[in-house]
XYZ file of N, CA and C in Angstrom:
777
model
N -33.368 -11.141 10.391
C -34.047 -12.187 9.638
C -35.300 -11.671 8.949
N -35.898 -10.639 9.512
C -37.126 -10.098 8.934
C -36.795 -8.895 8.052
N -37.674 -8.561 7.109
C -37.436 -7.381 6.258
C -37.259 -6.105 7.075
N -38.013 -5.974 8.191
C -37.890 -4.776 9.016
C -36.497 -4.662 9.633
N -35.984 -5.801 10.095
C -34.655 -5.782 10.710
C -33.571 -5.460 9.671
N -33.717 -5.991 8.493
C -32.739 -5.694 7.446
C -32.806 -4.225 7.054
N -34.001 -3.671 6.991
C -34.157 -2.260 6.669
C -33.519 -1.394 7.744
N -33.676 -1.773 9.015
C -33.077 -1.020 10.114
C -31.543 -1.119 10.062
N -31.032 -2.319 9.767
C -29.580 -2.496 9.677
C -29.009 -1.672 8.525
N -29.723 -1.625 7.403
C -29.261 -0.823 6.265
C -29.259 0.657 6.611
N -30.263 1.119 7.323
C -30.315 2.531 7.716
C -29.185 2.865 8.686
N -28.928 1.966 9.638
C -27.819 2.199 10.575
C -26.481 2.247 9.833
N -26.308 1.335 8.890
C -25.069 1.308 8.123
C -24.885 2.595 7.331
N -25.954 3.052 6.691
C -25.871 4.264 5.877
C -25.533 5.470 6.742
N -26.071 5.502 7.959
C -25.777 6.620 8.858
C -24.345 6.576 9.379
N -23.852 5.368 9.642
C -22.487 5.233 10.174
C -21.422 5.505 9.122
N -21.776 5.325 7.850
C -20.794 5.548 6.788
C -20.300 6.988 6.765
N -21.132 7.921 7.189
C -20.748 9.328 7.140
C -19.735 9.678 8.216
N -19.658 8.881 9.281
C -18.789 9.231 10.414
C -17.707 8.188 10.673
N -17.743 7.052 10.005
C -16.772 5.985 10.231
C -15.921 5.774 8.972
N -14.726 6.341 8.928
C -13.871 6.174 7.730
C -13.544 4.701 7.439
N -13.452 3.880 8.471
C -13.126 2.473 8.248
C -14.202 1.781 7.412
N -15.483 2.103 7.660
C -16.570 1.497 6.886
C -16.515 1.929 5.428
N -16.028 3.154 5.181
C -15.959 3.654 3.810
C -14.943 2.874 2.969
N -14.030 2.154 3.636
C -13.084 1.318 2.906
C -13.740 0.036 2.407
N -14.884 -0.313 2.962
C -15.534 -1.571 2.599
C -16.855 -1.363 1.861
N -17.482 -0.234 2.054
C -18.787 0.018 1.412
C -18.719 1.381 0.737
N -19.206 1.441 -0.514
C -19.225 2.710 -1.230
C -20.190 3.668 -0.533
N -19.689 4.840 -0.077
C -20.548 5.732 0.718
C -21.781 6.233 -0.021
N -21.664 6.483 -1.336
C -22.774 7.069 -2.085
C -23.490 5.980 -2.879
N -24.712 5.746 -2.539
C -25.542 4.798 -3.259
C -25.490 3.378 -2.728
N -24.453 3.047 -1.934
C -24.319 1.693 -1.358
C -24.389 0.608 -2.428
N -23.898 0.955 -3.638
C -24.026 -0.004 -4.740
C -22.881 -1.016 -4.763
N -21.805 -0.734 -4.042
C -20.672 -1.647 -4.036
C -20.171 -1.833 -2.610
N -19.659 -3.002 -2.355
C -19.019 -3.296 -1.072
C -18.017 -4.413 -1.306
N -17.109 -4.582 -0.371
C -16.172 -5.690 -0.494
C -15.913 -6.324 0.864
N -15.543 -7.563 0.820
C -15.246 -8.358 2.009
C -13.798 -8.814 1.917
N -13.048 -8.659 2.996
C -11.661 -9.099 3.041
C -11.592 -10.545 3.511
N -10.942 -11.366 2.736
C -10.779 -12.786 3.077
C -9.337 -13.003 3.544
N -9.176 -13.467 4.751
C -7.851 -13.752 5.310
C -7.553 -15.228 5.112
N -6.439 -15.508 4.464
C -6.128 -16.891 4.109
C -4.631 -17.122 4.225
N -4.248 -18.396 4.317
C -2.839 -18.778 4.314
C -2.331 -19.071 2.908
N -3.160 -18.872 1.915
C -2.744 -19.129 0.532
C -1.593 -18.205 0.158
N -0.594 -18.756 -0.538
C 0.574 -17.967 -0.913
C 1.026 -18.191 -2.355
N 0.618 -19.304 -2.965
C 1.038 -19.552 -4.338
C -0.181 -19.576 -5.255
N 0.086 -19.690 -6.550
C -0.979 -19.611 -7.544
C -1.989 -20.731 -7.380
N -1.527 -21.949 -7.111
C -2.441 -23.092 -6.966
C -3.364 -22.900 -5.769
N -2.823 -22.408 -4.662
C -3.639 -22.193 -3.468
C -4.686 -21.120 -3.701
N -4.323 -20.060 -4.417
C -5.306 -19.008 -4.703
C -6.395 -19.498 -5.662
N -6.050 -20.403 -6.536
C -7.085 -20.973 -7.411
C -8.091 -21.781 -6.603
N -7.592 -22.546 -5.653
C -8.508 -23.308 -4.796
C -9.369 -22.370 -3.954
N -8.756 -21.294 -3.454
C -9.517 -20.324 -2.673
C -10.567 -19.642 -3.534
N -10.211 -19.301 -4.750
C -11.147 -18.674 -5.674
C -12.342 -19.588 -5.934
N -12.063 -20.870 -6.150
C -13.153 -21.823 -6.404
C -14.059 -21.955 -5.180
N -13.476 -21.960 -3.980
C -14.278 -22.086 -2.759
C -15.167 -20.857 -2.561
N -14.637 -19.675 -2.828
C -15.432 -18.448 -2.666
C -16.599 -18.438 -3.641
N -16.344 -18.784 -4.896
C -17.426 -18.808 -5.879
C -18.456 -19.883 -5.547
N -18.007 -20.986 -4.980
C -18.962 -22.031 -4.598
C -19.888 -21.538 -3.482
N -19.318 -20.878 -2.484
C -20.149 -20.347 -1.386
C -21.057 -19.237 -1.890
N -20.570 -18.432 -2.806
C -21.414 -17.375 -3.363
C -22.585 -17.970 -4.137
N -22.325 -19.004 -4.895
C -23.408 -19.661 -5.627
C -24.454 -20.241 -4.693
N -24.005 -20.835 -3.593
C -24.962 -21.376 -2.617
C -25.793 -20.261 -1.996
N -25.163 -19.107 -1.721
C -25.900 -17.983 -1.133
C -26.928 -17.428 -2.112
N -26.551 -17.352 -3.385
C -27.499 -16.862 -4.394
C -28.675 -17.811 -4.526
N -28.409 -19.112 -4.439
C -29.500 -20.092 -4.524
C -30.450 -19.957 -3.345
N -29.893 -19.653 -2.156
C -30.740 -19.510 -0.962
C -31.448 -18.167 -0.929
N -30.818 -17.124 -1.496
C -31.393 -15.782 -1.474
C -31.380 -15.233 -2.898
N -32.424 -15.446 -3.669
C -32.475 -15.036 -5.079
C -32.234 -13.550 -5.298
N -32.470 -12.720 -4.275
C -32.258 -11.277 -4.453
C -30.800 -10.957 -4.734
N -29.891 -11.837 -4.307
C -28.463 -11.615 -4.539
C -28.075 -11.800 -5.996
N -28.943 -12.368 -6.799
C -28.615 -12.610 -8.211
C -28.428 -11.314 -8.989
N -28.931 -10.209 -8.439
C -28.744 -8.923 -9.108
C -27.318 -8.384 -8.915
N -26.574 -8.986 -8.019
C -25.215 -8.543 -7.737
C -24.208 -9.443 -8.445
N -23.027 -8.910 -8.691
C -21.943 -9.689 -9.304
C -20.772 -9.776 -8.333
N -20.039 -10.864 -8.414
C -18.909 -11.106 -7.529
C -17.616 -11.067 -8.336
N -16.648 -10.336 -7.840
C -15.344 -10.270 -8.487
C -14.261 -10.343 -7.419
N -13.298 -11.246 -7.600
C -12.216 -11.424 -6.632
C -11.024 -10.583 -7.073
N -10.555 -9.724 -6.168
C -9.438 -8.823 -6.457
C -8.466 -8.875 -5.274
N -7.386 -8.138 -5.393
C -6.438 -8.065 -4.283
C -5.006 -8.232 -4.745
N -4.065 -7.738 -3.937
C -2.647 -7.842 -4.284
C -2.115 -9.256 -4.105
N -2.708 -10.015 -3.182
C -2.233 -11.379 -2.954
C -2.328 -12.248 -4.195
N -3.521 -12.401 -4.769
C -3.624 -13.179 -6.012
C -2.794 -12.603 -7.154
N -2.686 -11.265 -7.206
C -1.908 -10.639 -8.275
C -0.432 -11.009 -8.159
N 0.131 -10.929 -6.945
C 1.537 -11.277 -6.744
C 1.781 -12.757 -7.034
N 0.837 -13.593 -6.623
C 0.999 -15.029 -6.869
C 0.988 -15.326 -8.364
N 0.113 -14.655 -9.103
C 0.046 -14.859 -10.548
C 1.319 -14.370 -11.220
N 1.817 -13.226 -10.806
C 3.038 -12.681 -11.387
C 4.230 -13.582 -11.084
N 4.297 -14.081 -9.847
C 5.398 -14.977 -9.495
C 5.331 -16.257 -10.309
N 4.126 -16.762 -10.512
C 3.946 -17.989 -11.291
C 4.462 -17.809 -12.716
N 4.245 -16.630 -13.274
C 4.649 -16.381 -14.658
C 6.109 -15.952 -14.780
N 6.629 -15.268 -13.739
C 7.959 -14.683 -13.851
C 9.080 -15.589 -13.370
N 8.810 -16.434 -12.380
C 9.883 -17.248 -11.796
C 10.615 -18.085 -12.845
N 9.922 -18.850 -13.718
C 10.667 -19.620 -14.731
C 11.502 -18.736 -15.640
N 10.967 -17.581 -16.039
C 11.711 -16.685 -16.915
C 12.951 -16.131 -16.227
N 12.822 -15.772 -14.944
C 13.958 -15.210 -14.229
C 15.009 -16.268 -13.933
N 14.605 -17.506 -13.776
C 15.579 -18.584 -13.612
C 16.411 -18.723 -14.891
N 15.748 -18.658 -16.026
C 16.478 -18.691 -17.297
C 17.397 -17.475 -17.437
N 16.938 -16.321 -16.983
C 17.772 -15.121 -17.052
C 19.007 -15.267 -16.166
N 18.845 -15.890 -15.007
C 19.990 -16.102 -14.124
C 21.018 -17.014 -14.782
N 20.539 -18.083 -15.416
C 21.455 -18.994 -16.113
C 22.178 -18.269 -17.244
N 21.456 -17.399 -17.954
C 22.081 -16.624 -19.022
C 23.117 -15.653 -18.459
N 22.814 -15.046 -17.310
C 23.758 -14.129 -16.677
C 25.047 -14.842 -16.295
N 24.906 -16.038 -15.713
C 26.086 -16.822 -15.337
C 26.932 -17.127 -16.566
N 26.292 -17.508 -17.653
C 27.024 -17.853 -18.876
C 27.760 -16.655 -19.450
N 27.091 -15.509 -19.509
C 27.713 -14.307 -20.063
C 28.907 -13.874 -19.217
N 28.743 -13.877 -17.900
C 29.830 -13.471 -17.009
C 30.995 -14.443 -17.117
N 30.693 -15.726 -17.234
C 31.750 -16.734 -17.334
C 32.623 -16.483 -18.560
N 32.013 -16.330 -19.713
C 32.786 -16.151 -20.940
C 33.474 -14.781 -20.983
N 32.844 -13.764 -20.376
C 33.506 -12.465 -20.308
C 34.778 -12.549 -19.478
N 34.673 -13.204 -18.332
C 35.832 -13.375 -17.476
C 36.881 -14.246 -18.161
N 36.431 -15.216 -18.917
C 37.358 -16.100 -19.633
C 38.145 -15.330 -20.684
N 37.478 -14.405 -21.364
C 38.151 -13.600 -22.376
C 39.143 -12.631 -21.733
N 38.751 -12.042 -20.600
C 39.595 -11.028 -19.965
C 40.803 -11.658 -19.284
N 40.590 -12.743 -18.532
C 41.664 -13.316 -17.730
C 42.237 -14.606 -18.308
N 41.671 -15.103 -19.391
C 42.210 -16.277 -20.082
C 42.314 -17.499 -19.178
N 41.409 -17.635 -18.237
C 41.510 -18.756 -17.308
C 40.123 -19.213 -16.893
N 39.763 -20.447 -17.313
C 38.481 -20.996 -16.885
C 38.464 -21.326 -15.413
N 39.616 -21.768 -14.874
C 39.698 -22.066 -13.446
C 39.487 -20.813 -12.613
N 40.099 -19.718 -13.038
C 39.915 -18.460 -12.326
C 38.463 -18.015 -12.352
N 37.809 -18.252 -13.479
C 36.400 -17.865 -13.601
C 35.538 -18.631 -12.596
N 35.788 -19.930 -12.487
C 35.027 -20.742 -11.546
C 35.303 -20.325 -10.111
N 36.568 -20.048 -9.817
C 36.914 -19.610 -8.471
C 36.279 -18.260 -8.142
N 36.203 -17.386 -9.132
C 35.625 -16.066 -8.899
C 34.152 -16.135 -8.536
N 33.488 -17.208 -8.914
C 32.063 -17.340 -8.628
C 31.799 -17.854 -7.220
N 32.847 -18.314 -6.523
C 32.641 -18.920 -5.208
C 31.977 -17.955 -4.226
N 32.475 -16.722 -4.044
C 31.812 -15.822 -3.089
C 30.347 -15.552 -3.423
N 30.063 -15.313 -4.709
C 28.680 -15.008 -5.095
C 27.770 -16.211 -4.901
N 28.225 -17.390 -5.340
C 27.398 -18.589 -5.193
C 27.192 -18.920 -3.727
N 28.235 -18.743 -2.918
C 28.105 -18.981 -1.478
C 27.043 -18.077 -0.868
N 27.085 -16.776 -1.205
C 26.122 -15.830 -0.652
C 24.706 -16.145 -1.122
N 24.553 -16.499 -2.398
C 23.223 -16.798 -2.932
C 22.636 -18.040 -2.272
N 23.433 -19.102 -2.165
C 22.946 -20.331 -1.541
C 22.624 -20.107 -0.067
N 23.459 -19.327 0.621
C 23.206 -19.055 2.042
C 21.889 -18.305 2.221
N 21.633 -17.329 1.362
C 20.402 -16.559 1.490
C 19.172 -17.387 1.156
N 19.262 -18.234 0.142
C 18.122 -19.099 -0.165
C 17.887 -20.107 0.961
N 18.965 -20.531 1.629
C 18.816 -21.428 2.779
C 18.105 -20.719 3.926
N 18.474 -19.454 4.152
C 17.807 -18.672 5.197
C 16.335 -18.453 4.840
N 16.066 -18.168 3.570
C 14.683 -17.997 3.146
C 13.878 -19.263 3.381
N 14.498 -20.407 3.151
C 13.834 -21.678 3.367
C 13.525 -21.891 4.842
N 14.473 -21.554 5.702
C 14.279 -21.746 7.142
C 13.210 -20.814 7.696
N 13.168 -19.588 7.187
C 12.222 -18.599 7.696
C 10.868 -18.653 7.003
N 10.704 -19.532 6.024
C 9.433 -19.634 5.317
C 9.212 -18.557 4.283
N 10.255 -17.822 3.925
C 10.139 -16.774 2.916
C 10.133 -17.416 1.528
N 9.100 -17.148 0.752
C 8.947 -17.802 -0.533
C 9.419 -16.916 -1.675
N 9.692 -17.556 -2.816
C 10.062 -16.800 -4.003
C 8.867 -16.005 -4.517
N 9.096 -14.746 -4.814
C 8.054 -13.898 -5.383
C 8.705 -12.974 -6.414
N 7.952 -11.997 -6.859
C 8.442 -11.139 -7.934
C 9.664 -10.329 -7.515
N 9.903 -10.191 -6.221
C 11.063 -9.429 -5.749
C 12.215 -10.341 -5.349
N 11.949 -11.353 -4.519
C 13.034 -12.179 -3.998
C 13.690 -13.031 -5.076
N 12.989 -13.328 -6.167
C 13.598 -14.118 -7.239
C 14.722 -13.325 -7.908
N 14.716 -12.002 -7.738
C 15.759 -11.169 -8.331
C 17.054 -11.180 -7.527
N 17.030 -11.770 -6.343
C 18.202 -11.723 -5.461
C 19.404 -12.367 -6.129
N 19.213 -13.542 -6.731
C 20.340 -14.281 -7.307
C 21.044 -13.463 -8.384
N 20.293 -12.938 -9.349
C 20.903 -12.163 -10.426
C 21.518 -10.872 -9.903
N 20.860 -10.223 -8.941
C 21.371 -8.966 -8.395
C 22.688 -9.177 -7.666
N 22.719 -10.186 -6.795
C 23.936 -10.454 -6.027
C 25.067 -10.885 -6.954
N 24.757 -11.741 -7.919
C 25.789 -12.212 -8.832
C 26.371 -11.057 -9.646
N 25.503 -10.241 -10.230
C 25.979 -9.149 -11.060
C 26.724 -8.083 -10.288
N 26.292 -7.803 -9.047
C 26.926 -6.751 -8.256
C 28.227 -7.213 -7.619
N 28.227 -8.385 -7.026
C 29.419 -8.866 -6.319
C 30.540 -9.264 -7.265
N 30.201 -9.578 -8.528
C 31.259 -9.947 -9.461
C 32.228 -8.792 -9.714
N 31.775 -7.557 -9.493
C 32.694 -6.427 -9.631
C 33.862 -6.557 -8.656
N 33.567 -6.992 -7.438
C 34.627 -7.169 -6.451
C 35.608 -8.244 -6.887
N 35.093 -9.344 -7.426
C 35.990 -10.425 -7.844
C 36.854 -10.021 -9.050
N 36.320 -9.193 -9.930
C 37.111 -8.721 -11.066
C 38.308 -7.908 -10.572
N 38.054 -6.979 -9.644
C 39.147 -6.182 -9.089
C 40.137 -7.068 -8.346
N 39.628 -8.023 -7.581
C 40.501 -8.895 -6.805
C 41.420 -9.693 -7.733
N 40.846 -10.292 -8.780
C 41.644 -11.125 -9.674
C 42.607 -10.290 -10.518
N 42.209 -9.090 -10.861
C 43.107 -8.243 -11.642
C 44.377 -7.949 -10.841
N 44.197 -7.553 -9.587
C 45.360 -7.238 -8.760
C 46.083 -8.509 -8.319
N 45.368 -9.625 -8.256
C 46.034 -10.896 -7.954
C 47.003 -11.256 -9.082
N 46.541 -11.150 -10.302
C 47.423 -11.444 -11.439
C 48.553 -10.423 -11.535
N 48.243 -9.192 -11.154
C 49.292 -8.172 -11.127
C 50.371 -8.542 -10.118
N 49.958 -9.086 -8.981
C 50.911 -9.480 -7.958
C 51.719 -10.698 -8.320
N 51.222 -11.518 -9.240
C 51.979 -12.705 -9.654
C 53.274 -12.347 -10.371
N 53.378 -11.125 -10.831
C 54.617 -10.702 -11.490
C 55.774 -10.586 -10.494
N 55.414 -10.409 -9.217
C 56.450 -10.175 -8.206
C 56.728 -11.406 -7.354
N 55.974 -12.477 -7.507
C 56.195 -13.661 -6.699
C 55.101 -14.682 -6.876
N 54.993 -15.587 -5.909
C 54.029 -16.666 -5.970
C 52.673 -16.263 -5.443
N 51.912 -17.267 -5.009
C 50.535 -17.038 -4.575
C 50.457 -16.143 -3.351
N 51.366 -16.342 -2.402
C 51.321 -15.543 -1.178
C 51.548 -14.064 -1.471
N 52.530 -13.773 -2.284
C 52.804 -12.388 -2.649
C 51.627 -11.798 -3.426
N 51.054 -12.587 -4.352
C 49.937 -12.091 -5.160
C 48.706 -11.827 -4.309
N 48.437 -12.722 -3.361
C 47.278 -12.522 -2.488
C 47.472 -11.305 -1.600
N 48.685 -11.137 -1.071
C 48.944 -9.981 -0.213
C 48.773 -8.694 -1.015
N 49.263 -8.696 -2.238
C 49.136 -7.505 -3.085
C 47.667 -7.212 -3.399
N 46.898 -8.258 -3.753
C 45.481 -8.061 -4.096
C 44.689 -7.550 -2.905
N 44.964 -8.090 -1.720
C 44.225 -7.670 -0.528
C 44.592 -6.248 -0.123
N 45.876 -5.894 -0.242
C 46.296 -4.548 0.136
C 45.745 -3.499 -0.826
N 45.698 -3.823 -2.114
C 45.275 -2.841 -3.107
C 43.752 -2.749 -3.195
N 43.071 -3.906 -3.246
C 41.625 -3.900 -3.491
C 40.782 -4.214 -2.254
N 41.407 -4.658 -1.178
C 40.633 -5.073 -0.008
C 39.769 -3.976 0.570
N 40.366 -2.809 0.796
C 39.599 -1.710 1.384
C 38.497 -1.233 0.439
N 38.789 -1.199 -0.853
C 37.771 -0.783 -1.830
C 36.599 -1.765 -1.838
N 36.896 -3.051 -1.737
C 35.830 -4.049 -1.712
C 34.943 -3.857 -0.490
N 35.559 -3.578 0.665
C 34.790 -3.366 1.897
C 33.874 -2.157 1.752
N 34.411 -1.030 1.293
C 33.607 0.181 1.175
C 32.502 0.024 0.129
N 32.826 -0.605 -0.998
C 31.812 -0.807 -2.040
C 30.690 -1.697 -1.540
N 31.045 -2.732 -0.776
C 30.028 -3.637 -0.245
C 29.130 -2.920 0.751
N 29.727 -2.113 1.624
C 28.931 -1.372 2.614
C 27.963 -0.410 1.922
N 28.441 0.246 0.879
C 27.578 1.186 0.141
C 26.429 0.442 -0.526
N 26.739 -0.678 -1.190
C 25.681 -1.450 -1.854
C 24.681 -2.004 -0.846
N 25.203 -2.562 0.248
C 24.316 -3.140 1.260
C 23.436 -2.064 1.889
N 24.023 -0.895 2.158
C 23.236 0.190 2.736
C 22.156 0.687 1.796
N 22.482 0.755 0.505
C 21.470 1.187 -0.461
C 20.305 0.235 -0.546
N 20.588 -1.071 -0.580
C 19.502 -2.048 -0.648
C 18.758 -2.149 0.682
N 19.463 -1.896 1.774
C 18.805 -1.981 3.080
C 17.755 -0.898 3.245
N 17.870 0.182 2.489
C 16.856 1.234 2.545
C 15.487 0.719 2.107
N 15.473 -0.363 1.305
C 14.194 -0.947 0.874
C 13.450 -1.593 2.033
N 14.119 -1.776 3.182
C 13.443 -2.336 4.350
C 12.337 -1.415 4.854
N 12.377 -0.154 4.457
C 11.346 0.811 4.848
C 10.143 0.792 3.915
N 10.190 -0.038 2.867
C 9.089 -0.093 1.906
C 7.831 -0.688 2.537
N 6.657 -0.155 2.213
C 5.411 -0.738 2.747
C 5.047 -2.056 2.079
N 5.724 -2.405 0.972
C 5.425 -3.633 0.243
C 6.310 -4.764 0.779
N 5.728 -5.812 1.364
C 6.532 -6.888 1.970
C 7.564 -7.505 1.037
N 7.241 -7.832 -0.234
C 8.288 -8.402 -1.096
C 9.486 -7.490 -1.276
N 9.266 -6.182 -1.337
C 10.383 -5.259 -1.477
C 11.212 -5.216 -0.202
N 10.568 -5.290 0.955
C 11.316 -5.330 2.211
C 12.187 -6.577 2.266
N 11.627 -7.710 1.899
C 12.388 -8.947 1.890
C 13.558 -8.862 0.920
N 13.299 -8.321 -0.252
C 14.352 -8.188 -1.260
C 15.500 -7.328 -0.747
N 15.180 -6.197 -0.124
C 16.214 -5.298 0.369
C 17.050 -5.905 1.474
N 16.387 -6.524 2.456
C 17.115 -7.092 3.605
C 17.964 -8.278 3.171
N 17.378 -9.186 2.403
C 18.109 -10.389 1.996
C 19.270 -10.028 1.063
N 19.071 -9.088 0.158
C 20.152 -8.685 -0.741
C 21.302 -8.054 0.041
N 20.985 -7.196 1.001
C 22.034 -6.567 1.807
C 22.844 -7.617 2.564
N 22.167 -8.596 3.134
C 22.874 -9.668 3.846
C 23.729 -10.491 2.883
N 23.230 -10.717 1.682
C 23.985 -11.494 0.692
C 25.252 -10.756 0.281
N 25.190 -9.432 0.156
C 26.391 -8.661 -0.180
C 27.458 -8.816 0.900
N 27.029 -8.766 2.156
C 27.982 -8.906 3.257
C 28.593 -10.303 3.282
N 27.782 -11.323 3.038
C 28.312 -12.682 2.993
C 29.283 -12.864 1.838
N 28.972 -12.254 0.697
C 29.871 -12.336 -0.438
C 31.210 -11.674 -0.135
N 31.177 -10.556 0.575
C 32.418 -9.883 0.956
C 33.251 -10.757 1.889
N 32.587 -11.400 2.849
C 33.315 -12.291 3.756
C 33.974 -13.426 2.982
N 33.247 -13.976 2.001
C 33.807 -15.051 1.186
C 34.960 -14.542 0.317
N 34.930 -13.257 -0.066
C 36.036 -12.683 -0.836
C 37.350 -12.765 -0.068
N 37.266 -12.626 1.251
C 38.474 -12.589 2.068
C 38.790 -13.927 2.747
N 37.945 -14.926 2.526
C 38.181 -16.226 3.177
C 38.185 -17.360 2.158
N 37.019 -17.672 1.612
C 36.902 -18.829 0.713
C 37.681 -18.620 -0.580
N 37.674 -17.412 -1.116
C 38.363 -17.158 -2.382
C 39.884 -17.295 -2.244
N 40.543 -16.655 -1.268
C 41.985 -16.886 -1.108
C 42.333 -18.343 -0.806
N 41.476 -18.999 0.003
C 41.745 -20.406 0.307
C 41.686 -21.259 -0.949
N 40.737 -20.979 -1.817
C 40.626 -21.737 -3.071
C 41.838 -21.500 -3.965
N 42.307 -20.273 -3.996
C 43.501 -19.973 -4.799
C 44.733 -20.703 -4.260
N 44.826 -20.823 -2.950
C 45.929 -21.581 -2.363
C 45.862 -23.040 -2.816
N 44.667 -23.614 -2.757
C 44.523 -25.035 -3.099
C 44.831 -25.281 -4.565
N 44.377 -24.386 -5.442
C 44.581 -24.581 -6.869
C 46.040 -24.369 -7.259
N 46.687 -23.388 -6.648
C 48.064 -23.068 -7.031
C 49.049 -24.144 -6.607
N 48.779 -24.834 -5.504
C 49.716 -25.834 -5.002
C 50.866 -25.258 -4.207
N 50.926 -23.906 -4.080
C 51.979 -23.279 -3.288
C 51.729 -23.490 -1.802
N 52.778 -23.331 -1.019
C 52.684 -23.467 0.425
C 52.936 -22.112 1.076
N 52.261 -21.826 2.187
C 52.511 -20.563 2.886
C 53.975 -20.442 3.278
N 54.552 -19.270 3.075
C 55.944 -19.044 3.407
C 56.919 -19.449 2.330
N 56.408 -20.027 1.221
C 57.313 -20.480 0.169
C 58.050 -19.326 -0.476
N 57.355 -18.201 -0.662
C 58.009 -17.047 -1.278
C 59.138 -16.515 -0.406
N 58.911 -16.527 0.923
C 59.954 -16.047 1.820
C 61.159 -16.954 1.783
N 60.891 -18.286 1.660
C 61.990 -19.236 1.621
C 62.822 -19.070 0.359
N 62.196 -18.603 -0.713
C 62.908 -18.401 -1.973
C 63.557 -17.031 -2.043
N 63.318 -16.237 -0.998
C 63.953 -14.931 -0.949
C 63.231 -13.873 -1.744
N 61.986 -14.074 -2.058
C 61.230 -13.077 -2.818
C 60.504 -12.152 -1.877
């Protein structure tokens, strides 16, 4: 509280800076002209950081009013937290539009290649299932959309659609030899193992991001890898079931017809 005590505290701090690396992260060792304070907060979105910013500046203004000597110093709020929140605020709407554009482009491409709008919609079932499941898990675990996790939808859709293209190509190839049962058996025998190996490779590659020191990248890698596995499961369950329902064929019908 007294000038002597403050002078003693400053001298102790200056002496400790030479031997304490942790202090050097908060106070500039040479000249003591700069220092920073870490604020721990639950703020996670742009609006919350704006409120936090206003509260910090309000307290700083009160301190300057009480201690005029502080007026010679300037306050600047920095950090990765506010930066990520600002980037997410600006990027999320744009990436949502990009996802919608991706869906549209893939739909019409598949329509041109396979000449079937119904097939195109069915082909999206595994990818949409995996994307919705992962967003549901993110909701349950409190994981929020950020500059990395918002990319999950487009990444999973674009990557997993390769599996559905191969599946439908061999499915249509199998239709030359019989009905739905024969076509599904042919598609699974020809492309099933390739889909499994491709999914494992993709999931393993994205899972390597779990070692990243950046939390959004870790979340992106883990959630994307899980989404690939869910999409593969849907390739072998929901997709064949949907084809059965749409075709109207019954199991064993091909055998009964002698095909």
